[in-house]
Coordinates of C-alpha atoms in Angstrom, one line a residue:
M283 CA -17.8 -2.4 15.5
A284 CA -17.2 -3.1 19.1
E285 CA -14.9 -0.7 20.9
T286 CA -11.9 -1.8 23.0
R287 CA -10.1 0.2 25.6
F288 CA -6.7 1.3 24.6
S289 CA -5.0 2.6 27.8
L290 CA -1.9 4.7 28.2
P291 CA -0.5 5.9 31.5
A292 CA -1.5 9.5 32.1
G293 CA 1.1 12.0 31.1
S294 CA 3.4 9.5 29.4
E295 CA 4.5 9.0 25.9
T296 CA 6.4 6.3 24.0
Q297 CA 10.1 6.1 24.9
S298 CA 13.0 6.1 22.5
Y299 CA 14.9 2.8 22.1
E300 CA 17.9 4.2 23.9
D301 CA 15.8 5.1 27.0
K302 CA 14.0 1.8 27.1
E303 CA 17.3 -0.1 27.0
K304 CA 18.7 2.0 29.9
N305 CA 15.5 2.2 31.9
P306 CA 13.0 -0.4 30.7
G307 CA 10.7 0.2 33.7
T308 CA 10.5 4.0 33.4
Q309 CA 8.3 6.3 31.4
R310 CA 8.9 9.7 30.0
T311 CA 6.7 12.7 29.8
L312 CA 8.1 13.8 26.5
E313 CA 9.4 11.9 23.5
A314 CA 12.4 13.1 21.4
S315 CA 11.4 13.6 17.8
P316 CA 12.4 10.7 15.5
D317 CA 14.6 13.2 13.6
D318 CA 16.6 14.1 16.7
V319 CA 17.0 10.5 17.7
I320 CA 18.4 9.4 14.4
L321 CA 20.7 12.5 14.1
N322 CA 22.1 11.7 17.6
R323 CA 22.6 8.1 16.7
F324 CA 24.3 8.7 13.4
S325 CA 26.0 12.0 14.2
F326 CA 28.7 11.4 11.6
M327 CA 26.1 11.7 8.9
G328 CA 24.4 14.7 10.5
P329 CA 24.5 17.1 7.5
V330 CA 23.2 14.5 5.1
L331 CA 20.4 13.3 7.4
S332 CA 19.4 16.9 8.2
K333 CA 18.9 17.6 4.5
L334 CA 16.9 14.5 4.0
F335 CA 14.6 15.3 6.9
A336 CA 14.3 18.9 5.8
S337 CA 13.2 17.7 2.3
G338 CA 10.4 15.7 3.8
V339 CA 11.9 12.2 4.3
E340 CA 10.0 10.5 7.1
A341 CA 12.2 9.7 10.1
R342 CA 9.7 7.8 12.2
G343 CA 9.8 4.0 11.9
V344 CA 7.9 1.5 14.0
E345 CA 7.8 3.8 17.1
R346 CA 4.3 4.5 18.3
V347 CA 2.7 7.7 17.2
P348 CA 1.6 9.5 20.4
E349 CA -1.9 11.0 20.4
D350 CA -0.6 14.6 20.4
Q351 CA 1.4 13.9 17.2
R352 CA -1.5 12.6 15.2
E353 CA -2.7 14.3 12.0
T354 CA -6.3 15.2 11.3
K355 CA -6.5 14.3 7.6
N356 CA -9.5 13.5 5.5
M357 CA -10.4 9.9 6.1
W358 CA -11.4 9.6 2.4
N359 CA -7.7 9.3 1.8
N360 CA -8.0 5.8 3.2
L361 CA -10.4 4.8 0.4
L362 CA -8.5 6.6 -2.3
M363 CA -5.2 5.0 -1.3
W364 CA -6.5 1.5 -1.5
W365 CA -8.3 2.3 -4.7
S366 CA -5.0 3.4 -6.3
V367 CA -3.1 0.5 -4.9
N368 CA -5.4 -2.0 -6.6
T369 CA -6.5 -0.3 -9.8
V370 CA -3.3 -1.4 -11.4
L371 CA -1.8 -3.7 -13.9
T372 CA -0.8 -6.3 -11.2
T373 CA -4.5 -7.0 -10.4
L374 CA -5.4 -7.9 -14.0
P375 CA -3.5 -11.3 -14.1
I376 CA -5.4 -12.6 -11.1
G377 CA -8.6 -12.5 -13.2
V378 CA -6.7 -14.1 -16.1
L379 CA -5.8 -17.1 -13.9
A380 CA -9.5 -18.1 -13.7
Q381 CA -9.3 -19.3 -17.3
E382 CA -5.6 -19.8 -17.7
F383 CA -5.1 -22.3 -14.8
F384 CA -8.6 -23.2 -13.7
T385 CA -10.7 -23.2 -16.9
L386 CA -13.6 -21.5 -15.2
T387 CA -16.3 -19.9 -17.4
L388 CA -16.8 -16.2 -16.9
P389 CA -19.9 -16.4 -14.7
H390 CA -18.2 -18.8 -12.3
A391 CA -15.1 -16.6 -12.3
I392 CA -17.1 -13.5 -11.5
A393 CA -19.0 -15.2 -8.7
T394 CA -15.8 -16.5 -7.1
I395 CA -14.1 -13.1 -7.3
F396 CA -17.0 -11.4 -5.6
C397 CA -17.3 -13.9 -2.7
F398 CA -13.7 -14.4 -1.9
A399 CA -12.8 -10.7 -2.4
A400 CA -15.5 -9.7 0.1
L401 CA -14.1 -12.1 2.7
G402 CA -10.6 -10.8 2.2
A403 CA -11.8 -7.2 2.4
V404 CA -13.6 -7.8 5.7
A405 CA -10.5 -9.2 7.2
T406 CA -8.2 -6.4 6.0
S407 CA -10.6 -3.7 7.0
F408 CA -10.8 -5.0 10.6
V409 CA -7.0 -4.8 10.9
A410 CA -7.1 -1.2 9.4
T411 CA -9.3 -0.1 12.3
L412 CA -6.5 -0.8 14.8
G413 CA -4.2 1.8 13.3
P414 CA -5.8 4.9 14.8
K415 CA -6.7 3.2 18.0
T416 CA -3.1 2.1 18.8
G417 CA -0.9 4.5 16.8
L418 CA 1.1 1.4 16.0
R419 CA 2.2 -0.3 12.8
T420 CA 0.5 -3.6 12.0
M421 CA 3.4 -5.9 12.9
I422 CA 4.0 -4.2 16.2
I423 CA 0.3 -4.8 17.1
T424 CA 0.9 -8.5 16.9
R425 CA 3.1 -8.2 20.0
F426 CA 0.0 -7.8 22.1
S427 CA -1.2 -11.3 21.0
S428 CA 2.0 -13.2 20.1
G429 CA 4.7 -11.4 22.1
Y430 CA 8.1 -10.2 20.9
V431 CA 9.1 -13.6 19.4
G432 CA 5.7 -14.0 17.6
C433 CA 6.0 -10.5 16.2
T434 CA 9.5 -11.4 14.8
I435 CA 8.0 -14.5 13.1
Y436 CA 5.2 -12.5 11.6
S437 CA 7.6 -9.8 10.5
V438 CA 9.7 -12.4 8.6
L439 CA 6.6 -13.7 6.9
N440 CA 5.4 -10.2 6.0
I441 CA 8.8 -9.3 4.6
L442 CA 8.6 -12.3 2.3
T443 CA 5.0 -11.4 1.4
Q444 CA 5.8 -7.9 0.4
L445 CA 8.8 -9.0 -1.5
G446 CA 6.6 -11.5 -3.3
F447 CA 4.1 -8.8 -4.2
S448 CA 7.0 -6.6 -5.4
V449 CA 8.5 -9.3 -7.6
T450 CA 5.3 -9.9 -9.4
A451 CA 4.8 -6.2 -9.8
V452 CA 8.2 -5.4 -11.4
I453 CA 8.0 -8.5 -13.6
L454 CA 4.6 -7.6 -15.0
G455 CA 5.5 -4.0 -15.4
G456 CA 8.7 -4.9 -17.1
Q457 CA 6.9 -7.3 -19.4
T458 CA 4.5 -4.6 -20.4
L459 CA 7.2 -2.0 -21.1
A460 CA 9.0 -4.6 -23.2
S461 CA 5.9 -5.2 -25.2
I462 CA 5.4 -1.6 -26.2
N463 CA 8.0 -1.9 -29.0
P464 CA 9.0 -5.6 -29.0
G465 CA 12.7 -6.1 -29.4
T466 CA 13.8 -2.6 -28.4
L467 CA 13.8 -2.8 -24.6
P468 CA 15.1 -5.9 -22.9
L469 CA 12.8 -7.4 -20.2
V470 CA 15.7 -7.0 -17.6
A471 CA 15.8 -3.3 -18.3
G472 CA 12.0 -3.0 -18.0
V473 CA 12.1 -4.7 -14.6
V474 CA 14.9 -2.4 -13.3
I475 CA 13.1 0.8 -14.6
V476 CA 9.8 -0.2 -12.8
G477 CA 11.7 -1.0 -9.6
L478 CA 13.4 2.4 -9.6
G479 CA 10.1 4.2 -10.1
S480 CA 8.7 2.4 -7.1
L481 CA 11.5 3.5 -4.8
I482 CA 11.1 7.3 -4.6
P483 CA 7.7 7.7 -2.8
C484 CA 8.3 4.9 -0.2
F485 CA 11.8 6.3 0.5
I486 CA 10.3 9.6 1.4
G487 CA 7.7 8.1 3.6
Y488 CA 4.2 8.2 5.0
N489 CA 3.0 11.6 3.7
M490 CA 4.4 11.1 0.2
V491 CA 2.8 7.6 0.0
H492 CA -0.6 9.1 0.8
H493 CA -0.1 12.0 -1.5
Y494 CA 0.9 9.8 -4.5
E495 CA -1.9 7.3 -3.9
R496 CA -4.5 10.0 -3.5
Y497 CA -4.4 10.8 -7.2
A498 CA -2.9 7.8 -9.0
W499 CA -6.2 6.0 -9.3
M500 CA -7.8 8.7 -11.5
V501 CA -5.9 8.0 -14.7
L502 CA -5.7 4.3 -14.1
F503 CA -9.4 3.8 -13.6
I504 CA -10.0 5.5 -17.0
V505 CA -7.4 3.2 -18.5
M506 CA -9.2 0.1 -17.2
L507 CA -12.4 1.4 -18.8
F508 CA -10.5 1.8 -22.1
L509 CA -9.4 -1.9 -21.8
L510 CA -13.0 -2.9 -21.1
G511 CA -14.2 -1.0 -24.2
L512 CA -11.5 -2.2 -26.6
G513 CA -11.9 -5.8 -25.4
G514 CA -15.6 -5.6 -26.0
H515 CA -15.0 -4.2 -29.5
A516 CA -12.8 -7.3 -30.1
G517 CA -15.6 -9.5 -28.9
F518 CA -16.1 -11.1 -25.5
E519 CA -17.2 -14.8 -25.8
I520 CA -18.9 -15.3 -22.4
N521 CA -19.1 -19.1 -22.9
A522 CA -15.6 -19.5 -24.4
Q523 CA -14.4 -21.7 -21.6
K524 CA -17.6 -23.8 -21.5
P525 CA -16.1 -26.8 -23.4
F526 CA -13.1 -26.9 -21.2
E527 CA -14.6 -26.2 -17.8
D528 CA -14.6 -29.1 -15.3
T529 CA -17.8 -30.4 -13.7
G530 CA -18.9 -31.8 -10.4
K531 CA -16.2 -32.3 -7.8
A532 CA -13.5 -31.1 -10.1
L533 CA -15.4 -27.8 -10.7
S534 CA -15.6 -27.3 -6.9
S535 CA -11.9 -27.8 -6.7
D536 CA -11.2 -25.2 -9.3
I537 CA -13.5 -22.7 -7.6
L538 CA -12.0 -23.2 -4.2
S539 CA -8.4 -23.1 -5.5
F540 CA -9.0 -19.9 -7.5
G541 CA -11.0 -18.5 -4.6
G542 CA -7.9 -18.9 -2.3
I543 CA -5.9 -16.9 -4.8
V544 CA -8.5 -14.1 -4.8
F545 CA -8.7 -14.1 -1.0
G546 CA -4.9 -13.8 -0.9
S547 CA -4.9 -10.9 -3.3
V548 CA -7.1 -8.9 -0.9
A549 CA -6.2 -10.3 2.6
G550 CA -2.6 -10.0 1.6
W551 CA -2.9 -6.3 2.5
S552 CA -4.0 -7.1 6.1
P553 CA -0.4 -7.4 7.5
V554 CA 0.1 -3.8 6.4
A555 CA -3.4 -2.3 6.8
A556 CA -2.7 -0.4 10.0
D557 CA 0.5 1.1 8.7
Y558 CA -1.3 3.8 6.7
N559 CA -3.7 5.2 9.2
C560 CA -1.8 5.0 12.5
R561 CA -1.4 8.8 12.4
L562 CA -5.2 9.4 12.4
P563 CA -6.6 10.7 15.7
A564 CA -7.3 7.9 18.3
N565 CA -11.0 8.8 18.4
T566 CA -11.5 8.2 14.6
P567 CA -14.7 6.1 14.3
S568 CA -13.8 2.5 13.6
I569 CA -16.9 2.0 11.4
K570 CA -15.7 4.8 9.1
I571 CA -12.2 3.3 8.8
F572 CA -13.7 -0.2 8.2
T573 CA -16.2 1.0 5.6
L574 CA -13.8 3.1 3.6
T575 CA -11.1 0.4 3.7
F576 CA -13.6 -2.3 2.6
F577 CA -14.9 -0.4 -0.4
G578 CA -11.4 0.9 -1.2
L579 CA -10.4 -2.7 -1.6
F580 CA -13.5 -4.5 -2.8
I581 CA -14.6 -2.2 -5.7
P582 CA -11.3 -1.8 -7.5
I583 CA -10.1 -5.4 -7.0
T584 CA -13.3 -7.0 -8.2
F585 CA -13.6 -4.6 -11.1
V586 CA -10.0 -5.0 -12.4
E587 CA -10.0 -8.8 -11.8
I588 CA -13.2 -9.1 -13.8
V589 CA -11.7 -7.1 -16.6
G590 CA -8.8 -9.5 -16.7
A591 CA -11.2 -12.5 -16.8
L592 CA -13.2 -10.8 -19.6
L593 CA -10.1 -10.3 -21.7
M594 CA -9.5 -14.0 -21.6
T595 CA -12.8 -14.7 -23.3
I596 CA -11.6 -13.0 -26.6
T597 CA -11.2 -16.0 -29.0
K598 CA -9.7 -14.3 -32.0
E599 CA -6.5 -16.0 -33.1
E600 CA -4.3 -12.9 -33.0
Y601 CA -5.3 -12.3 -29.3
T602 CA -4.8 -15.9 -28.2
D603 CA -1.4 -16.0 -30.0
A604 CA -0.4 -12.7 -28.3
F605 CA -1.2 -14.2 -24.9
T606 CA 0.7 -17.4 -25.7
A607 CA 3.7 -15.5 -26.8
G608 CA 3.8 -12.7 -24.2
G609 CA 1.5 -13.6 -21.4
T610 CA -0.8 -10.8 -19.9
G611 CA 1.5 -8.1 -21.2
G612 CA 1.3 -9.5 -24.8
L613 CA -2.5 -9.8 -24.5
L614 CA -2.8 -6.2 -23.4
G615 CA -0.6 -5.0 -26.2
Q616 CA -2.9 -6.8 -28.7
V617 CA -6.1 -5.3 -27.1
L618 CA -4.7 -1.8 -27.4
S619 CA -3.2 -2.3 -30.9
P620 CA -6.2 -0.7 -32.7
W621 CA -5.2 2.6 -31.2
K622 CA -1.6 2.3 -32.6
G623 CA 0.5 5.1 -30.9
G624 CA -2.3 5.9 -28.4
G625 CA -2.4 2.2 -27.4
K626 CA 1.3 2.2 -26.8
F627 CA 0.9 5.2 -24.6
I628 CA -1.8 3.4 -22.6
L629 CA 0.6 0.4 -22.2
F630 CA 3.2 2.8 -20.9
L631 CA 0.8 4.1 -18.3
L632 CA -0.2 0.5 -17.4
A633 CA 3.4 -0.5 -17.0
F634 CA 4.1 2.3 -14.5
S635 CA 0.8 1.8 -12.7
V636 CA 2.5 -1.0 -10.8
I637 CA 4.3 1.7 -8.9
A638 CA 1.1 2.5 -7.0
N639 CA 0.9 -1.1 -6.0
N640 CA 4.6 -1.5 -5.2
V641 CA 5.0 1.6 -3.0
P642 CA 3.1 0.2 0.0
N643 CA 4.9 -3.1 -0.5
T644 CA 8.3 -1.5 -0.2
Y645 CA 7.3 0.9 2.6
S646 CA 5.8 -1.8 4.8
A647 CA 8.5 -4.3 4.2
A648 CA 11.0 -1.8 5.5
L649 CA 8.9 -1.3 8.6
S650 CA 8.7 -5.1 9.1
I651 CA 12.5 -5.3 9.1
Q652 CA 12.5 -2.7 11.9
A653 CA 9.9 -4.8 13.7
L654 CA 12.3 -7.7 13.9
G655 CA 13.8 -6.1 17.0
R656 CA 15.7 -3.1 18.4
P657 CA 18.9 -3.6 16.5
F658 CA 17.0 -3.4 13.2
A659 CA 14.8 -0.6 14.4
K660 CA 17.8 1.6 15.2
V661 CA 18.6 1.6 11.5
P662 CA 16.5 4.3 9.7
R663 CA 13.5 3.1 7.8
F664 CA 14.5 4.8 4.6
F665 CA 17.7 2.7 4.5
W666 CA 15.7 -0.5 4.7
T667 CA 13.7 0.6 1.7
L668 CA 16.9 0.6 -0.3
V669 CA 17.6 -3.0 0.8
I670 CA 14.1 -4.1 -0.1
F671 CA 14.3 -2.4 -3.5
A672 CA 17.6 -4.2 -4.3
A673 CA 16.1 -7.6 -3.2
Y674 CA 12.9 -7.5 -5.3
T675 CA 14.6 -6.0 -8.3
I676 CA 17.2 -8.8 -8.4
A677 CA 14.5 -11.4 -7.8
G678 CA 12.4 -9.9 -10.5
V679 CA 15.3 -10.1 -13.0
V680 CA 16.0 -13.8 -12.1
G681 CA 12.3 -14.9 -12.2
R682 CA 11.2 -12.7 -15.1
E683 CA 10.3 -15.7 -17.3
H684 CA 8.1 -17.4 -14.8
F685 CA 5.5 -14.8 -13.9
A686 CA 2.3 -16.9 -14.0
E687 CA 3.8 -19.7 -11.9
I688 CA 5.1 -17.2 -9.3
L689 CA 1.8 -15.4 -9.1
S690 CA -0.3 -18.5 -8.7
N691 CA 1.8 -20.2 -6.1
F692 CA 2.7 -17.1 -4.2
L693 CA -0.9 -15.8 -3.7
S694 CA -2.1 -19.3 -2.6
I695 CA 0.6 -19.6 0.0
L696 CA 0.1 -16.0 1.1
S697 CA -3.5 -16.7 1.9
Y698 CA -2.5 -19.4 4.4
W699 CA -0.5 -17.4 6.9
T700 CA -2.6 -14.2 6.6
A701 CA -5.7 -16.3 7.5
F702 CA -4.4 -17.4 10.9
F703 CA -2.7 -14.1 11.5
I704 CA -6.0 -12.3 11.1
V705 CA -7.8 -14.8 13.3
I706 CA -5.3 -14.5 16.2
V707 CA -5.2 -10.7 16.1
A708 CA -9.1 -10.6 16.0
E709 CA -9.6 -13.1 18.8
E710 CA -7.1 -11.2 21.0
H711 CA -8.9 -8.0 20.3
F712 CA -12.5 -9.1 20.7
I713 CA -12.1 -11.8 23.4
F714 CA -9.2 -10.8 25.7
R715 CA -8.8 -7.1 25.1
R716 CA -12.5 -6.1 25.0
P717 CA -14.0 -4.2 27.9
G718 CA -14.8 -6.7 30.6
G719 CA -12.4 -9.2 29.1
R720 CA -9.5 -10.9 30.9
L721 CA -7.1 -8.0 30.1
G722 CA -9.7 -5.2 29.6
G723 CA -7.7 -3.3 27.0
Y724 CA -4.2 -2.5 25.7
N725 CA -1.5 -0.7 27.7
L726 CA 0.0 0.9 24.6
D727 CA 3.1 2.0 26.5
D728 CA 4.2 -1.6 26.7
W729 CA 4.6 -1.9 22.9
D730 CA 8.4 -2.3 23.1
T731 CA 8.8 -3.7 26.6
P732 CA 9.1 -7.5 26.3
S733 CA 8.7 -8.1 30.1
R734 CA 5.2 -6.5 29.9
L735 CA 4.1 -8.1 26.7
P736 CA 2.6 -11.6 26.4
L737 CA 5.2 -14.4 26.3
G738 CA 3.7 -15.3 22.9
I739 CA 3.4 -19.0 23.6
A740 CA -0.3 -19.0 22.8
G741 CA 0.1 -17.0 19.6
I742 CA 3.0 -19.1 18.4
L743 CA 1.3 -22.5 19.2
A744 CA -2.0 -21.3 17.5
A745 CA 0.0 -20.3 14.5
C746 CA 1.6 -23.7 14.4
F747 CA -1.8 -25.3 14.4
G748 CA -2.7 -22.9 11.6
V749 CA 0.3 -24.1 9.6
A750 CA -0.9 -27.7 10.2
G751 CA -4.3 -26.8 8.9
A752 CA -2.8 -25.2 5.8
V753 CA -0.7 -28.3 5.2
V754 CA -3.5 -30.8 5.4
G755 CA -5.8 -28.6 3.3
M756 CA -3.6 -27.1 0.7
A757 CA -3.5 -28.2 -3.0
E758 CA -0.5 -26.9 -4.9
V759 CA 1.3 -28.3 -7.9
W760 CA 4.1 -29.5 -5.7
Y761 CA 2.0 -30.8 -2.8
I762 CA -1.6 -31.8 -2.0
G763 CA -2.7 -32.3 1.6
P764 CA -4.8 -35.2 2.6
I765 CA -8.0 -33.2 3.2
G766 CA -7.3 -31.1 0.1
L767 CA -7.1 -34.3 -1.9
K768 CA -10.3 -35.7 -0.5
A769 CA -12.2 -32.5 -1.0
G770 CA -11.3 -32.3 -4.7
A771 CA -10.7 -34.3 -7.8
A772 CA -7.3 -35.5 -9.1
F773 CA -5.5 -32.3 -8.3
G774 CA -7.3 -31.6 -5.1
A775 CA -9.2 -28.5 -3.8
D776 CA -7.2 -25.8 -2.0
L777 CA -8.8 -25.5 1.5
G778 CA -5.5 -24.2 3.0
F779 CA -6.6 -20.8 4.2
E780 CA -10.0 -22.0 5.5
L781 CA -8.4 -24.7 7.6
A782 CA -5.5 -22.5 8.7
A783 CA -8.0 -20.0 10.1
A784 CA -10.2 -22.8 11.6
F785 CA -7.3 -24.6 13.4
S786 CA -5.9 -21.3 14.8
G787 CA -9.3 -20.0 15.7
I788 CA -10.2 -23.0 17.8
T789 CA -6.9 -23.4 19.6
Y790 CA -5.9 -19.7 20.3
P791 CA -8.5 -18.9 22.9
V792 CA -7.6 -22.0 24.9
F793 CA -3.9 -21.4 24.8
R794 CA -4.3 -17.7 25.5
W795 CA -6.6 -18.3 28.5
L796 CA -4.0 -20.6 29.9
E797 CA -1.2 -18.2 29.2
I798 CA -3.0 -15.3 30.9
R799 CA -3.9 -17.5 33.9
Y800 CA -0.3 -18.6 34.6
T801 CA 1.6 -15.5 33.5
G802 CA -0.9 -12.7 34.0
R803 CA -0.1 -11.1 30.7

């Protein structure tokens, strides 16, 4: 992977928000620790905050991590984290959608999962490489392509994205808990229990997130193997969907639309990918970060989604009835029923597996709130995790009966904005910030100085063109764009993320060249 210069004025480190507000043009030789900054800002809560920080709660938010404060950790944690995040219950229903909504046969479903998951993993892995190089969270990195205003727009989109992921996680986890002993635990209670379980690691912060995710995958990978074996014992009918699968143009529509959902399930991690390795040393090889992230995403996501697709090929009446009555959670309960009490214990583990998926959602959503601007960044990160927890738990309770619709529509729309976000960040990095490019690198000390960042006109305009591409190419239940309609049959083919990426990819270099020429930044 091509290297890009990341420059920082010699002897300087990132300033605190207070110093930048008072002296935006000056630089400091030392940076106050995040703990001290927050304690000074909220002195009336000093004793409480001191105990929180002493117990391991992370004080640092979106502030840049200076090179001398990086941690030399095993890079394999990067792979294990993504493995844990995706070897979970919430990944299974994506594979289920192949037959539930798109009537694809298993071979077509598997081929679609492999192709679109690989594309999404490449995009997310690229973003992950920027973490060690910059020491910045993902949303803050967007300031170097889309300016302060553009970063705010992306942060709002990312907050909604992580909330969407969290809502689907707590609903599915709650459904599964409720299915262990039907009628004994209300679905509302299941949603709240799963939400509470997700709060603790992300409240504590970066190190706790990595520590939890380092080990969570072990049990869950074995559980997925149990599901695969029990499903096979019940009987997979590989051609079960053959009589219902579309043909010709309609089949292409189904594959493209399902592919957009798969892409969204993987590329949906790109807006947070740098958040979890920004403390690695700046000289960490990009190729290692890219490779570990790619396989940490691709292997578990494809495996678990294929397991979900396989379970939908079981044609026995009791299994189809269980799915009709209880959705994915009901189907899993039926698959595990031969093990009786042991099967219920597996369901319990599956229900709480969504915590591994929900922790980065909550953690990064809190960071995205801080990225909205200095007033938000002054509020400690751990406070925003409480706000996010409350938001997705309430939304999960309200939408608990509409899981499949939420998942299908949410992941499709998610793929639209992440597509043009990735393209804009990548083009800024490889075209304008490369050695010998118009800007020649990043001055990382400018991360919170609006007067030194790009105005963001180019990034915002290119994003608008990306939205236009998504609109004309999308195919949702509630709207079908003109190109999406022509590309498919009666219900269209979803080309939203492909056209969003193309429209932004073509326009951004032109707009950015003009912006640099007339503003110099």
